[in-house]
CSV table of C-alpha atoms and ligand atoms in Angstrom, one decimal:
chain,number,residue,atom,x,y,z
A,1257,UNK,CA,-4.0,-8.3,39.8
A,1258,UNK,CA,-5.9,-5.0,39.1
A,1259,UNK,CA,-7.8,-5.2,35.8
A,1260,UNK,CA,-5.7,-2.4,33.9
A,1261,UNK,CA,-2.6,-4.4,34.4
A,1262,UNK,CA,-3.4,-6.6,32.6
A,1263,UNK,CA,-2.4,-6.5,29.2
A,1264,UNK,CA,1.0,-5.2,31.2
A,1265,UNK,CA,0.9,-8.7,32.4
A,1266,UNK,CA,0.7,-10.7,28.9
A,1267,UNK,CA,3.0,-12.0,26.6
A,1268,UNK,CA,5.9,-9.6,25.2
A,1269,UNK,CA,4.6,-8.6,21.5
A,1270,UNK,CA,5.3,-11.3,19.9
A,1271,UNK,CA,8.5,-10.9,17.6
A,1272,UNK,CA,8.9,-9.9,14.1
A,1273,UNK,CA,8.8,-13.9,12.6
A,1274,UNK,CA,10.7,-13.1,9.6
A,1275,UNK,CA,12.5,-10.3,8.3
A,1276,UNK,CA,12.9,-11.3,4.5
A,1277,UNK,CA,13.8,-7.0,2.9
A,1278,UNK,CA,17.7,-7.1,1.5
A,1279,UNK,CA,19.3,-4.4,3.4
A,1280,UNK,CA,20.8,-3.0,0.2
A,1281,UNK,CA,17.6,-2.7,-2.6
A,1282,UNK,CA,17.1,0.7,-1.5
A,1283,UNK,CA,20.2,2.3,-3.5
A,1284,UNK,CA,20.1,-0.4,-5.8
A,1285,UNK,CA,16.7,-0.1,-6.7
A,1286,UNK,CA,17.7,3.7,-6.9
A,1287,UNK,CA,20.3,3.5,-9.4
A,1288,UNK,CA,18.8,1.6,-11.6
A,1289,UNK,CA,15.6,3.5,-11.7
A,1290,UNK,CA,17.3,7.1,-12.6
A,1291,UNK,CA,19.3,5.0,-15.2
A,1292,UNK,CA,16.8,4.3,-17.5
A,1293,UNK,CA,15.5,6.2,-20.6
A,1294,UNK,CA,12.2,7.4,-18.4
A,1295,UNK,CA,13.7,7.8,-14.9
A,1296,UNK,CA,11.2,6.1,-12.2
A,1297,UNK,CA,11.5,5.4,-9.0
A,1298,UNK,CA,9.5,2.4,-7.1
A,1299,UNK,CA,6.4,4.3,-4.9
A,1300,UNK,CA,7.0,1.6,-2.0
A,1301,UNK,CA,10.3,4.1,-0.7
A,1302,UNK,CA,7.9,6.4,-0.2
A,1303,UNK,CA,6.7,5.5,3.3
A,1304,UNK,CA,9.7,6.3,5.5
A,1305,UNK,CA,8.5,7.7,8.9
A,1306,UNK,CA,8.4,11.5,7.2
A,1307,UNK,CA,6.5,9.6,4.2
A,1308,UNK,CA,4.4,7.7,6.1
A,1309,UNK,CA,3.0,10.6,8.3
A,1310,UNK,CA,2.5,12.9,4.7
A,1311,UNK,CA,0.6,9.7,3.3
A,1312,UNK,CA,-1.5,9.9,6.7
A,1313,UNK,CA,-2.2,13.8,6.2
A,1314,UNK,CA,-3.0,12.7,2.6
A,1315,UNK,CA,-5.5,10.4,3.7
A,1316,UNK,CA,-7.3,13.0,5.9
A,1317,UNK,CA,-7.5,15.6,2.6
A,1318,UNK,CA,-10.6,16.8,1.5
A,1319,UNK,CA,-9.9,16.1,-2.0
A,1320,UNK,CA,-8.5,12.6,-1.4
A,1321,UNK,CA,-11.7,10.6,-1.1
A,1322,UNK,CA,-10.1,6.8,-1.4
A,1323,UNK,CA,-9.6,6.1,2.5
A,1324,UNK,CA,-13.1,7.7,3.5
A,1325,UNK,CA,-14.7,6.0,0.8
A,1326,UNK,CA,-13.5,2.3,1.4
A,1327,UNK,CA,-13.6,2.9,5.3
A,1328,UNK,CA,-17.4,4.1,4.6
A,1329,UNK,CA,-18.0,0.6,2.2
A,1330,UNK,CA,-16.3,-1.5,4.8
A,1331,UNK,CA,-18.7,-0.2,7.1
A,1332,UNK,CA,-21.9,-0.3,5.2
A,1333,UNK,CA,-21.0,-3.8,4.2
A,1334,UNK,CA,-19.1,-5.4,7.2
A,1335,UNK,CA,-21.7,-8.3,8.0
A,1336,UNK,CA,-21.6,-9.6,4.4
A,1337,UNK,CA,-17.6,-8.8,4.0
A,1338,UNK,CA,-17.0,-10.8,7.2
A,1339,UNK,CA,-19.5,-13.8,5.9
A,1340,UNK,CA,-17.2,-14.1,2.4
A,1341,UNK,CA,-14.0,-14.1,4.7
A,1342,UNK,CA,-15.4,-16.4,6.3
A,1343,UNK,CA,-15.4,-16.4,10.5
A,1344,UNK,CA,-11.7,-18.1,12.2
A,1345,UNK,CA,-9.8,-17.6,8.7
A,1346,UNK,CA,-6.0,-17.0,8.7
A,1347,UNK,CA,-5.9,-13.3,7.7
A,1348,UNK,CA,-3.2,-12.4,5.9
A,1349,UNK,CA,-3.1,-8.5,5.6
A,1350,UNK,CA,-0.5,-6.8,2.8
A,1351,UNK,CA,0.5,-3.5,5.1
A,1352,UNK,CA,0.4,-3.5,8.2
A,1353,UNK,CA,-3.1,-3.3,9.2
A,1354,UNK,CA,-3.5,-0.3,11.7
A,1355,UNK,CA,-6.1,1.2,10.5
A,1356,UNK,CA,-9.8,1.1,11.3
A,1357,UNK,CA,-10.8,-1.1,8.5
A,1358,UNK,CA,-8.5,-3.8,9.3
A,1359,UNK,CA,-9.6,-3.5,12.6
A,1360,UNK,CA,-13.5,-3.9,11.2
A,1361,UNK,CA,-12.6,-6.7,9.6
A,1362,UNK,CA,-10.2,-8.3,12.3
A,1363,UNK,CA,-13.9,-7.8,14.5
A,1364,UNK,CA,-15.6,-9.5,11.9
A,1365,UNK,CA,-14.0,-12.3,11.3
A,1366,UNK,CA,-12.6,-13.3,14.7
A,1367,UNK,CA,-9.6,-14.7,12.6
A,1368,UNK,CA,-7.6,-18.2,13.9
A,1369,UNK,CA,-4.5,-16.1,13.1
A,1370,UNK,CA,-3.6,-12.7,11.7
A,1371,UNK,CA,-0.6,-12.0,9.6
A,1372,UNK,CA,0.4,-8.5,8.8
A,1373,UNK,CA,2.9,-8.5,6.0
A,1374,UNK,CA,4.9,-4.8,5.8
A,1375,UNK,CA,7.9,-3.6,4.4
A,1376,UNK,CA,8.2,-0.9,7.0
A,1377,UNK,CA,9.5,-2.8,10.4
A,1378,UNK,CA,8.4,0.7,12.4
A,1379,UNK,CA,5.1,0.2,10.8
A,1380,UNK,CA,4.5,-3.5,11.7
A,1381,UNK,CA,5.6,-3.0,15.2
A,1382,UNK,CA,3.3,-0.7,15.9
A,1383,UNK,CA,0.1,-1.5,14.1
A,1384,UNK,CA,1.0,-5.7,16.0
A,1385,UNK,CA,1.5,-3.3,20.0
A,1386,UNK,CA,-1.8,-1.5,19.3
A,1387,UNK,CA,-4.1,-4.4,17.9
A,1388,UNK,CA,-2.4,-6.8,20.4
A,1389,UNK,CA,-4.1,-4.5,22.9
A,1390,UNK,CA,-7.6,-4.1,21.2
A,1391,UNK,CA,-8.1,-8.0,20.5
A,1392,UNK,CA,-6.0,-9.5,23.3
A,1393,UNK,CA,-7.7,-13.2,21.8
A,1394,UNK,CA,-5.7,-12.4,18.6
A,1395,UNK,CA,-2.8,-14.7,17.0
A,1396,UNK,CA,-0.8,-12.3,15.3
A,1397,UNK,CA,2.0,-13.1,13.0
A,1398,UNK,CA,3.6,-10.0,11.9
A,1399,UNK,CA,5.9,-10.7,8.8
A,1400,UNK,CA,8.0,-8.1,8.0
A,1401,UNK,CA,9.2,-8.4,4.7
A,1402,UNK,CA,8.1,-6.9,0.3
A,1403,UNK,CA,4.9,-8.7,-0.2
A,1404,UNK,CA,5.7,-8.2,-4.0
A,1405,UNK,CA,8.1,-11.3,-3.0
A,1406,UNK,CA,6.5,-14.7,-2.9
A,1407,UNK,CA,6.8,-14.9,0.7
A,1408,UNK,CA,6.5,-17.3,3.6
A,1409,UNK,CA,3.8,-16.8,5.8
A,1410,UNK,CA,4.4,-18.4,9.6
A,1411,UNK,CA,1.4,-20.7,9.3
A,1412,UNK,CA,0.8,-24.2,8.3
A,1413,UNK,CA,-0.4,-24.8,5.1
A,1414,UNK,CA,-3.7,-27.0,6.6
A,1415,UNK,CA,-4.3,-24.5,9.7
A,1416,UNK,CA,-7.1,-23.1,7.5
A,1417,UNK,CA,-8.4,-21.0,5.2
A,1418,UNK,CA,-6.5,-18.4,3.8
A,1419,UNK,CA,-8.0,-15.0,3.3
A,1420,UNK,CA,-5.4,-12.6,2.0
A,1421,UNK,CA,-6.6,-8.8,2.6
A,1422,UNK,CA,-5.4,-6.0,0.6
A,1423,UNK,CA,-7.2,-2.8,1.0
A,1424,UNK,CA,-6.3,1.0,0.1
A,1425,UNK,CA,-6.2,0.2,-3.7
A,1426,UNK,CA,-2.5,-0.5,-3.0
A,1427,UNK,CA,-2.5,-2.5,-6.4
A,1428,UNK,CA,-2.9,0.6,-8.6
A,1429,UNK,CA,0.6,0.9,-8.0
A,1430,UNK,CA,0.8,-1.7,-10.0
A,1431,UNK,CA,0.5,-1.7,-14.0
A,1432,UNK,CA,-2.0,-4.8,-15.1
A,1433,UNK,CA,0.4,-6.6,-16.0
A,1434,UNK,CA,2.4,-6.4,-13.0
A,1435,UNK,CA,-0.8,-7.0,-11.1
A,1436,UNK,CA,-1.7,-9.9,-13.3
A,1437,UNK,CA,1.4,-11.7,-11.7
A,1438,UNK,CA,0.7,-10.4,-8.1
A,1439,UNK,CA,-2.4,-11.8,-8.4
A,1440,UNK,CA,-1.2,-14.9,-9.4
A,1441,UNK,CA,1.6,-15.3,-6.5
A,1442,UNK,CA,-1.1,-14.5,-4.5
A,1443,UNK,CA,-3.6,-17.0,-6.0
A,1444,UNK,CA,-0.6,-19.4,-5.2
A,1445,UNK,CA,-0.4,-17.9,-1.5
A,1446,UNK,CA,-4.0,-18.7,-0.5
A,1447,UNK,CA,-3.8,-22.3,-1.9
A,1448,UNK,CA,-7.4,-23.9,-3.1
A,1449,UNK,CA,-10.3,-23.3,-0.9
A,1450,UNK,CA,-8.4,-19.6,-0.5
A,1451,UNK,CA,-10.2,-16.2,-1.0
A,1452,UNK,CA,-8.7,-12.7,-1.1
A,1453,UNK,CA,-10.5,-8.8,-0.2
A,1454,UNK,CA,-8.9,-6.4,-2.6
A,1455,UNK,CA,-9.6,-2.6,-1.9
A,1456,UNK,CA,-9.7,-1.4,-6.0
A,1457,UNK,CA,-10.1,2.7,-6.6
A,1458,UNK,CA,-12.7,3.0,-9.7
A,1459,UNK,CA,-12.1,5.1,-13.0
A,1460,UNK,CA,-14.6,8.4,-12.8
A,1461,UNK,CA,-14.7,11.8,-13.5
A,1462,UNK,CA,-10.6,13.1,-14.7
A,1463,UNK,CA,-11.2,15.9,-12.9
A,1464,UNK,CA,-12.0,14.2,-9.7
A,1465,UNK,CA,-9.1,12.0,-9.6
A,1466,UNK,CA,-6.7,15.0,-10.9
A,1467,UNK,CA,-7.8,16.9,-7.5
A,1468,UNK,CA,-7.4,13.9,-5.4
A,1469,UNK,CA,-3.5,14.1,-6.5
A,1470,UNK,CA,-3.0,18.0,-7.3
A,1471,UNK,CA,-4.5,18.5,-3.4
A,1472,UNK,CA,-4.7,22.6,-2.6
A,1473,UNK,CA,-2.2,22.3,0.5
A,1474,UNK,CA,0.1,20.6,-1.6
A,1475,UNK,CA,0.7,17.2,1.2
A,1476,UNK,CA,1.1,15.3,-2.0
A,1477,UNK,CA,3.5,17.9,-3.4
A,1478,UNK,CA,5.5,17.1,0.1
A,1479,UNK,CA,5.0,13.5,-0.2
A,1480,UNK,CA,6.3,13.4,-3.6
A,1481,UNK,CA,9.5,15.6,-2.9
A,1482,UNK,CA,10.1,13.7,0.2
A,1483,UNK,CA,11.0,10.7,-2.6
A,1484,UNK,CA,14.3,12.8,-3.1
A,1485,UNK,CA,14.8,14.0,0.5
A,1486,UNK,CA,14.8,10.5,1.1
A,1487,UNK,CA,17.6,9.6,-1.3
A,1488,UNK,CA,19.3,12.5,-0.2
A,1489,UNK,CA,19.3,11.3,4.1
A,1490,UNK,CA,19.5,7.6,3.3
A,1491,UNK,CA,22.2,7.6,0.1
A,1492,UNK,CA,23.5,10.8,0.8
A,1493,UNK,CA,22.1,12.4,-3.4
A,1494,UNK,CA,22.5,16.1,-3.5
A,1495,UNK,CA,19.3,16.6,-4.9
A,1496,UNK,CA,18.0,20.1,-5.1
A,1497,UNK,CA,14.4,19.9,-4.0
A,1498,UNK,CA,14.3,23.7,-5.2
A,1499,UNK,CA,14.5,22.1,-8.6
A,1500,UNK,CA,12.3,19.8,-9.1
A,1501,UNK,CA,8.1,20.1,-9.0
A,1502,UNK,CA,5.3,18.0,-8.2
A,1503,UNK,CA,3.3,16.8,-11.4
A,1504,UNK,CA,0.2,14.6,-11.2
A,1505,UNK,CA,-2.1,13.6,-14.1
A,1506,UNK,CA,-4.4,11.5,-15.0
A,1507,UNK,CA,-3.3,9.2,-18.3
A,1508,UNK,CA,-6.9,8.0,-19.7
A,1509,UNK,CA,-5.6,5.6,-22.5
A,1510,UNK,CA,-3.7,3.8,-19.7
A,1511,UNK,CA,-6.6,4.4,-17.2
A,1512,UNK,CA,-4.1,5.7,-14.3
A,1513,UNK,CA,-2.6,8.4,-12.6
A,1514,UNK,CA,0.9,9.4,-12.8
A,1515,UNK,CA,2.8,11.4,-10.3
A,1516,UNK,CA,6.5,12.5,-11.7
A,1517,UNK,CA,9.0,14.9,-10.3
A,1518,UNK,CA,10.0,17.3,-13.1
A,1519,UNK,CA,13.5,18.8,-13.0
A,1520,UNK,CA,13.0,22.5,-13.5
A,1521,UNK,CA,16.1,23.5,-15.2
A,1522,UNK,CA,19.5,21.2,-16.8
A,1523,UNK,CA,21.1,19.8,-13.8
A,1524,UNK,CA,22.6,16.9,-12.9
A,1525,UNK,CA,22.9,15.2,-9.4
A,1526,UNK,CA,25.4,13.3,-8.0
A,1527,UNK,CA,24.9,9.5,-6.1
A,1528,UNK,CA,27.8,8.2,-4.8
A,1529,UNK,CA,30.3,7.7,-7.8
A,1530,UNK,CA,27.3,8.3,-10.0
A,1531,UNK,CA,25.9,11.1,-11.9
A,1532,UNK,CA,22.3,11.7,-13.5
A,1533,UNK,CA,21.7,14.8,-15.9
A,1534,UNK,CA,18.5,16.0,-16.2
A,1535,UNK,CA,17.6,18.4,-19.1
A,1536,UNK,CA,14.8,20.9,-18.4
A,1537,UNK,CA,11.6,19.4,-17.8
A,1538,UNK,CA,13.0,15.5,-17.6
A,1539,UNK,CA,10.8,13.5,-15.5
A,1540,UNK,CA,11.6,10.9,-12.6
A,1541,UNK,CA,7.8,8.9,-13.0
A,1542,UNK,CA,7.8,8.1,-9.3
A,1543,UNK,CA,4.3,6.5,-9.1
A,1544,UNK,CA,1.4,4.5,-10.8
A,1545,UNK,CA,-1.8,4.8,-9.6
A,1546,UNK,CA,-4.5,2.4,-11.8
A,1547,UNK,CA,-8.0,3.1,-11.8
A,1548,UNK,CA,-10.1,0.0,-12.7
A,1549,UNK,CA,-13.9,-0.2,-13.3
A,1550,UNK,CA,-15.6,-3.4,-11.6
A,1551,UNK,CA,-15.7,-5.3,-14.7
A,1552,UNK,CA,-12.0,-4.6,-15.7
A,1553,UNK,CA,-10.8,-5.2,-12.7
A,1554,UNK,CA,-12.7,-9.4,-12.3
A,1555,UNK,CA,-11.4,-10.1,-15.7
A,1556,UNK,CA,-8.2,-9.6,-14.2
A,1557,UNK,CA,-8.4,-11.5,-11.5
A,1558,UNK,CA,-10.2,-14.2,-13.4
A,1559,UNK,CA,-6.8,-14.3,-15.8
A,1560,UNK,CA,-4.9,-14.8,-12.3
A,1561,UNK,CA,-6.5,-17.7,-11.4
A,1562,UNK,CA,-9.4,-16.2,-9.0
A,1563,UNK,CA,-13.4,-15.6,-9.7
A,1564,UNK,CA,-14.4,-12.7,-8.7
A,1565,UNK,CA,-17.3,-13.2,-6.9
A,1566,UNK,CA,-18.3,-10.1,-5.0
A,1567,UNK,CA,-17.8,-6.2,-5.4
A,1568,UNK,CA,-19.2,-3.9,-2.6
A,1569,UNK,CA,-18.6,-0.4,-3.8
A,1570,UNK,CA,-19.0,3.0,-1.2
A,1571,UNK,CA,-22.5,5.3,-2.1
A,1572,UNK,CA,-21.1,7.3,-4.5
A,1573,UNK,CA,-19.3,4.9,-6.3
A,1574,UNK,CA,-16.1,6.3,-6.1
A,1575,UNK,CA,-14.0,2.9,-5.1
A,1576,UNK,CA,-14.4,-1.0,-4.6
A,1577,UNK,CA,-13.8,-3.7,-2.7
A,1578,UNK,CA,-13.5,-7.1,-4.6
A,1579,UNK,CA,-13.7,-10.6,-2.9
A,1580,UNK,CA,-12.0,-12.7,-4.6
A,1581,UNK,CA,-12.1,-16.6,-4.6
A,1582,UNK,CA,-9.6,-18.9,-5.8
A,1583,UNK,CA,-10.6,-20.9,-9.1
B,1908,AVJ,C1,-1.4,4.2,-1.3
B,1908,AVJ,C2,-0.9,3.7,-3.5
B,1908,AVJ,C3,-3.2,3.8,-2.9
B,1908,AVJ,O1,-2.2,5.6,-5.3
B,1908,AVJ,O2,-3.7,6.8,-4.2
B,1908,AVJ,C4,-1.7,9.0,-2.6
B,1908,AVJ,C5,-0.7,6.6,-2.8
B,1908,AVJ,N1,0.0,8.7,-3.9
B,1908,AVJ,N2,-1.4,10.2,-3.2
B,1908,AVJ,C6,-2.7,6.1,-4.3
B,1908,AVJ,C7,-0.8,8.1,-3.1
B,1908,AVJ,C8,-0.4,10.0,-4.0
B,1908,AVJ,C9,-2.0,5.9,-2.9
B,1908,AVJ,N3,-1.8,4.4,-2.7
């Protein structure tokens, strides 16, 4: 057999284990958001394939320092990130683990088995195809499914250590006190003897974050807006995305930004047998994004049931990565 057929020659990508998203939450989840008092919408519809690829072209921004700043600390620290993991863990990665940290850490830690846990099925499928041809020695699980679930993950509980890996600061989206109780399912997840890597974006200057969300191109104008272009494809809304603007700020007291969609005029838009008026300058709050310092952030995890016992931070200080052991 020629050497470059061979990955042809392996194993099918292995399937999708378990598929555990309700077909349905989506306009549910909808409804109910633009029926409250504050309308909000949950940031995880964001990422449908048009999302996704704005989220990507956010990621590459100048002013959107996160993702170069945690890929440039998972870099600088690799060696001792890997050593906390520990080498021939099961990693468990919340989203779906395409990117080059992941694949750092996948190198790293040479893991028994590797579980990526994503919402989006497109995602999973291919982030599983491409590292199934990078690391061809990998066991990968891919789970698709709302990691904000308790969920089941396709191992055996004695297999081995559990390392749950959760970069991007993908838990800002979260208030604390939501994140208190992820933290705790989580805790939960990785059993005793379990650790988790948490990718944490740290409070700083207001006027650096407000950039990093009010980018000059205006992607995450696009990314935002695509929220209701969304509703409109999937759950055929009639929103007008004429009349409604990208707003992002950054709320000190509650140490986060907010992004919102502000209606521009009275309107009111129409969702199946619903309706939703909006007077002039009503919001939809469609995202959270916390900031915590290093500090702020371990006493939070140490409420949940973990010690934090690392925090590798990028140069500049702008975000963190915490390892996390279970208490
Ligand atoms: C993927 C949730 C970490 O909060 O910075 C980027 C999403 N929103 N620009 C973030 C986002 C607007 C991002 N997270």
């Amino acid at each position: 057999m020629a050497r470059n057929d061979r990955h042809r020659q392996q194993a099918p990508l292995r399937k999708i284990l378990q598929s555990v998203v309700p077909a349905d939450s989506f306009r549910e989840d909808v409804i109910a958001g633009l029926s409250q008092r504050q309308k909000a919408l949950p940031p995880k519809y964001f990422y449908d394939a048009k999302g996704s690829r704005l989220f990507e072209a956010i990621c590459r921004l100048p002013e959107y320092y996160p993702t170069r700043s945690e890929l440039a600390l998972t870099r600088a620290h690799i060696a001792a990130i890997g050593r906390f993991a520990g080498r021939g863990s099961i990693l468990i990665e919340y989203g779906s683990g395409e990117s080059l940290k992941s694949r750092l850490l996948i190198r790293a830690v040479r893991p028994a088995v590797y579980v990526p846990v994503d919402i989006s099925q497109d995602a999973l499928r291919g982030a599983a195809a491409r590292l199934e041809r990078e690391f061809p020695w990998l066991d990968i699980r891919a789970v698709h499914g709302d990691f904000s679930q308790p969920l089941k993950i396709p191992v055996p509980g004695r297999a081995g250590r559990r390392v749950v890996y959760f970069p991007g600061s993908t838990i800002g989206n979260l208030t604390p006190g939501e994140a208190h109780a992820f933290l705790r399912m989580t805790r939960a997840q990785v059993g005793a003897g379990g650790a988790m890597l948490v990718g944490v974006d740290l409070k700083k200057d207001a006027n650096v974050l407000h950039a990093a969300y009010n980018d000059a191109r205006g992607v995450t104008a696009q990314f935002n807006l695509n929220l209701l272009a969304r509703i409109n494809r999937e759950l055929g809304a009639d929103f007008d995305l004429r009349a409604f603007r990208h707003y992002a700020f950054y709320n000190a007291p509650l140490g986060r930004i907010e992004m919102h969609l502000v209606s521009l005029k009275a309107q009111r838009v129409k969702l199946g047998r619903h309706r939703f008026a909006f007077d002039a300058g009503e919001s939809i709050h469609s995202e959270n994004s916390c900031k915590y310092s290093a500090p702020e952030f371990q006493a939070l995890a140490g409420r949940a049931g973990f010690r934090g016992a690392k925090v590798w931070l990028d140069r500049r200080g702008l975000f963190s990565l915490h390892g996390l052991l279970a208490a």
